[in-house]
Short mmCIF file of C-alpha atoms in Angstrom, two decimals:
data_model
loop_
_atom_site.label_atom_id
_atom_site.label_comp_id
_atom_site.label_asym_id
_atom_site.label_seq_id
_atom_site.Cartn_x
_atom_site.Cartn_y
_atom_site.Cartn_z
CA MET T 156 -0.28 -0.31 -0.05
CA ALA T 157 1.11 3.52 -1.13
CA THR T 158 -0.36 6.83 -0.30
CA THR T 159 -0.89 9.53 -2.96
CA ASN T 160 1.73 11.28 -1.81
CA ASP T 161 3.33 8.31 -3.94
CA ILE T 162 1.59 9.42 -7.40
CA LYS T 163 4.91 9.76 -9.88
CA ASN T 164 4.18 9.51 -14.09
CA GLY T 165 5.12 5.63 -15.16
CA THR T 166 3.30 4.02 -11.59
CA VAL T 167 0.92 1.40 -11.53
CA LEU T 168 -2.23 1.40 -9.48
CA ARG T 169 -5.10 -1.02 -8.41
CA LEU T 170 -8.52 0.18 -8.66
CA ASP T 171 -11.99 -2.07 -8.80
CA GLY T 172 -9.84 -4.61 -9.44
CA GLN T 173 -8.20 -2.96 -12.81
CA LEU T 174 -4.53 -2.03 -13.23
CA TRP T 175 -4.51 1.94 -13.89
CA THR T 176 -0.78 3.97 -15.24
CA VAL T 177 -0.35 7.01 -14.17
CA ILE T 178 -0.49 9.68 -17.16
CA GLU T 179 0.05 12.99 -15.11
CA PHE T 180 -0.33 13.82 -12.10
CA GLN T 181 -0.74 17.32 -9.90
CA HIS T 182 -0.73 17.98 -5.96
CA VAL T 183 -3.30 20.44 -5.91
CA LYS T 184 -3.09 22.94 -2.30
CA PRO T 185 -5.86 25.02 -2.33
CA GLY T 186 -6.31 27.93 -0.22
CA LYS T 187 -9.00 26.68 1.23
CA GLY T 188 -10.24 23.46 2.03
CA GLY T 189 -7.84 20.04 1.93
CA ALA T 190 -4.82 18.84 -0.51
CA PHE T 191 -5.74 17.09 -3.44
CA VAL T 192 -4.35 15.07 -6.14
CA ARG T 193 -5.48 15.82 -9.49
CA THR T 194 -4.16 12.57 -11.97
CA LYS T 195 -5.19 11.47 -15.64
CA ILE T 196 -4.55 7.97 -16.15
CA LYS T 197 -4.50 4.74 -18.83
CA ASN T 198 -6.41 1.47 -18.18
CA VAL T 199 -4.02 -1.34 -18.80
CA MET T 200 -6.06 -3.54 -20.71
CA THR T 201 -8.15 -0.59 -22.52
CA GLY T 202 -6.16 1.71 -23.25
CA LYS T 203 -9.06 4.12 -22.10
CA THR T 204 -8.37 7.18 -20.11
CA ILE T 205 -10.01 8.86 -17.48
CA ASP T 206 -9.28 11.74 -14.69
CA LYS T 207 -9.11 11.15 -11.60
CA THR T 208 -9.19 12.86 -7.95
CA PHE T 209 -8.13 11.83 -4.73
CA ASN T 210 -8.08 12.78 -0.92
CA ALA T 211 -3.75 14.13 -0.20
CA GLY T 212 -2.50 11.37 1.67
CA LEU T 213 -5.45 8.85 1.13
CA LYS T 214 -4.00 5.34 0.79
CA ILE T 215 -4.04 4.01 -2.96
CA GLU T 216 -2.56 0.34 -3.83
CA THR T 217 0.20 -0.17 -5.81
CA ALA T 218 0.33 -2.68 -8.77
CA ASN T 219 4.21 -4.73 -9.19
CA VAL T 220 4.63 -4.68 -12.75
CA ASP T 221 8.14 -6.34 -13.84
CA ARG T 222 9.78 -3.91 -17.35
CA ARG T 223 11.96 -6.39 -18.22
CA ASP T 224 14.09 -7.28 -21.86
CA PHE T 225 12.72 -8.89 -24.61
CA GLN T 226 13.59 -9.60 -28.54
CA TYR T 227 10.85 -9.82 -30.54
CA LEU T 228 11.20 -12.97 -33.03
CA TYR T 229 8.68 -13.74 -35.04
CA GLN T 230 3.85 -14.03 -35.74
CA ASP T 231 2.90 -17.07 -35.24
CA GLY T 232 -0.05 -16.68 -36.69
CA ALA T 233 -2.29 -14.16 -35.12
CA ASP T 234 -0.37 -14.19 -31.95
CA TYR T 235 3.99 -12.79 -31.41
CA VAL T 236 6.58 -14.38 -30.05
CA PHE T 237 9.49 -12.64 -27.96
CA MET T 238 12.66 -13.98 -25.39
CA ASP T 239 13.55 -13.14 -22.49
CA THR T 240 17.02 -11.63 -23.14
CA SER T 241 18.75 -12.41 -20.13
CA THR T 242 17.14 -16.34 -19.76
CA TYR T 243 16.15 -16.73 -23.46
CA ASP T 244 13.00 -17.83 -22.48
CA GLN T 245 9.72 -17.40 -25.04
CA ILE T 246 6.75 -16.40 -24.07
CA THR T 247 3.97 -16.06 -27.10
CA ILE T 248 1.99 -12.27 -27.05
CA SER T 249 -1.57 -11.73 -28.07
CA PRO T 250 -2.13 -9.15 -30.76
CA GLU T 251 -4.65 -7.18 -28.47
CA ILE T 252 -1.71 -6.40 -25.93
CA VAL T 253 0.81 -5.60 -28.40
CA GLY T 254 -1.42 -3.30 -29.99
CA ASP T 255 0.18 -0.13 -32.46
CA ALA T 256 3.37 -1.83 -31.98
CA LYS T 257 3.16 -4.43 -34.74
CA ASP T 258 3.50 -1.07 -36.99
CA TYR T 259 6.34 -0.37 -36.22
CA MET T 260 8.23 -3.82 -34.81
CA LEU T 261 11.50 -5.51 -37.13
CA GLU T 262 12.14 -8.88 -36.39
CA ASN T 263 15.32 -9.37 -33.94
CA GLN T 264 13.92 -6.16 -32.13
CA ASN T 265 14.83 -5.17 -28.46
CA VAL T 266 11.45 -3.96 -27.35
CA LEU T 267 10.38 -4.20 -23.00
CA VAL T 268 7.40 -6.02 -22.51
CA ALA T 269 5.50 -4.50 -19.04
CA SER T 270 4.01 -7.69 -16.72
CA ASN T 271 2.39 -8.15 -13.87
CA ASP T 272 2.09 -11.33 -11.84
CA GLY T 273 3.71 -13.09 -15.79
CA GLN T 274 0.64 -11.61 -17.27
CA PRO T 275 1.80 -9.72 -19.93
CA LEU T 276 0.94 -6.06 -20.01
CA TYR T 277 1.48 -4.03 -22.64
CA ILE T 278 4.87 -3.37 -24.84
CA GLU T 279 7.06 -0.45 -24.66
CA LEU T 280 9.42 0.21 -28.38
CA PRO T 281 11.90 3.23 -28.17
CA ALA T 282 11.18 6.37 -28.45
CA SER T 283 11.81 6.23 -31.93
CA VAL T 284 12.68 3.61 -34.67
CA VAL T 285 14.09 3.88 -38.16
CA LEU T 286 11.84 1.50 -41.02
CA GLU T 287 12.34 1.52 -45.17
CA ILE T 288 9.34 3.19 -46.73
CA THR T 289 8.58 0.12 -49.57
CA TYR T 290 6.16 1.93 -51.58
CA THR T 291 5.26 5.58 -52.38
CA GLU T 292 4.71 7.63 -55.46
CA PRO T 293 7.26 8.87 -57.20
CA GLY T 294 8.26 12.77 -56.20
CA LEU T 295 8.06 15.14 -58.88
CA GLN T 296 10.97 17.70 -59.92
CA GLY T 297 10.57 20.87 -58.18
CA ASP T 298 8.84 19.04 -54.75
CA ARG T 299 11.00 20.36 -51.73
CA SER T 300 11.02 19.48 -47.98
CA THR T 301 9.42 22.45 -47.23
CA GLY T 302 6.20 21.38 -48.87
CA GLY T 303 3.23 19.56 -48.56
CA THR T 304 3.29 15.54 -47.66
CA LYS T 305 2.18 12.15 -49.17
CA PRO T 306 1.02 9.09 -47.76
CA ALA T 307 3.96 6.66 -47.95
CA THR T 308 3.88 2.65 -46.97
CA LEU T 309 7.16 1.03 -44.28
CA GLU T 310 8.27 -1.93 -43.77
CA THR T 311 5.99 -3.16 -41.48
CA GLY T 312 3.02 -2.82 -43.32
CA ALA T 313 1.67 1.08 -41.45
CA GLN T 314 1.60 3.82 -43.70
CA ILE T 315 2.78 7.49 -42.35
CA GLN T 316 2.73 10.93 -43.59
CA VAL T 317 6.12 11.59 -45.56
CA PRO T 318 8.09 15.02 -47.52
CA LEU T 319 7.38 14.42 -51.17
CA PHE T 320 10.80 14.09 -52.53
CA LEU T 321 11.30 11.16 -50.39
CA GLU T 322 11.56 8.15 -52.60
CA GLN T 323 11.10 4.55 -52.12
CA GLY T 324 13.49 2.61 -50.47
CA THR T 325 15.28 5.36 -48.68
CA LYS T 326 15.06 4.24 -44.60
CA VAL T 327 13.14 7.08 -42.49
CA LYS T 328 13.23 7.58 -38.50
CA VAL T 329 9.31 7.67 -37.53
CA ASP T 330 8.23 8.29 -33.83
CA THR T 331 6.40 5.45 -32.26
CA ARG T 332 4.43 7.05 -29.72
CA ASP T 333 2.48 9.27 -33.19
CA GLY T 334 3.40 7.61 -36.30
CA SER T 335 4.59 10.97 -37.30
CA TYR T 336 8.14 11.27 -39.60
CA LEU T 337 11.05 12.04 -37.80
CA GLY T 338 13.54 12.83 -40.75
CA ARG T 339 15.90 10.06 -42.89
CA VAL T 340 18.38 8.24 -41.91
CA ASN T 341 21.51 7.66 -44.64
CA ASP T 342 23.76 5.14 -44.29
#
């Protein structure tokens, strides 16, 4: 058990039998009345985000979340197979838990798998990854980096918007949080 004073970003709380991770928090001490903690929390399983306010000093139950390095090996049917990089044990994770991370994962890529009591909760990717463009419309003479954007398909099958001058076969850096183009990568 912990108190609301222990809340930090990334803390996982157990509320009403469900796990919630703290995205934002703010300790508030109004001039009149008692202090409280205003939080924005996200359900670990469903991804639903809500705002919740706790009275200061209130006892809350935190969940023990184990984040470990795993290597993505391959896709087995609909499921994804990962290997623990320290013990070499393999685990299979369902597509619901992998979620949108599948759009930015390549085989043999290292990821963090967060689990609670041996049950995988979610996948954490690096902030950005380098992927190759497998298809995009050809650029035209006069297309500049300050111009518009066009859709491009990455080697993982995900589609992102890239500047008009980029061509098929170009490696690009992609933000894994929102799928935005961060820049071209030269080998």
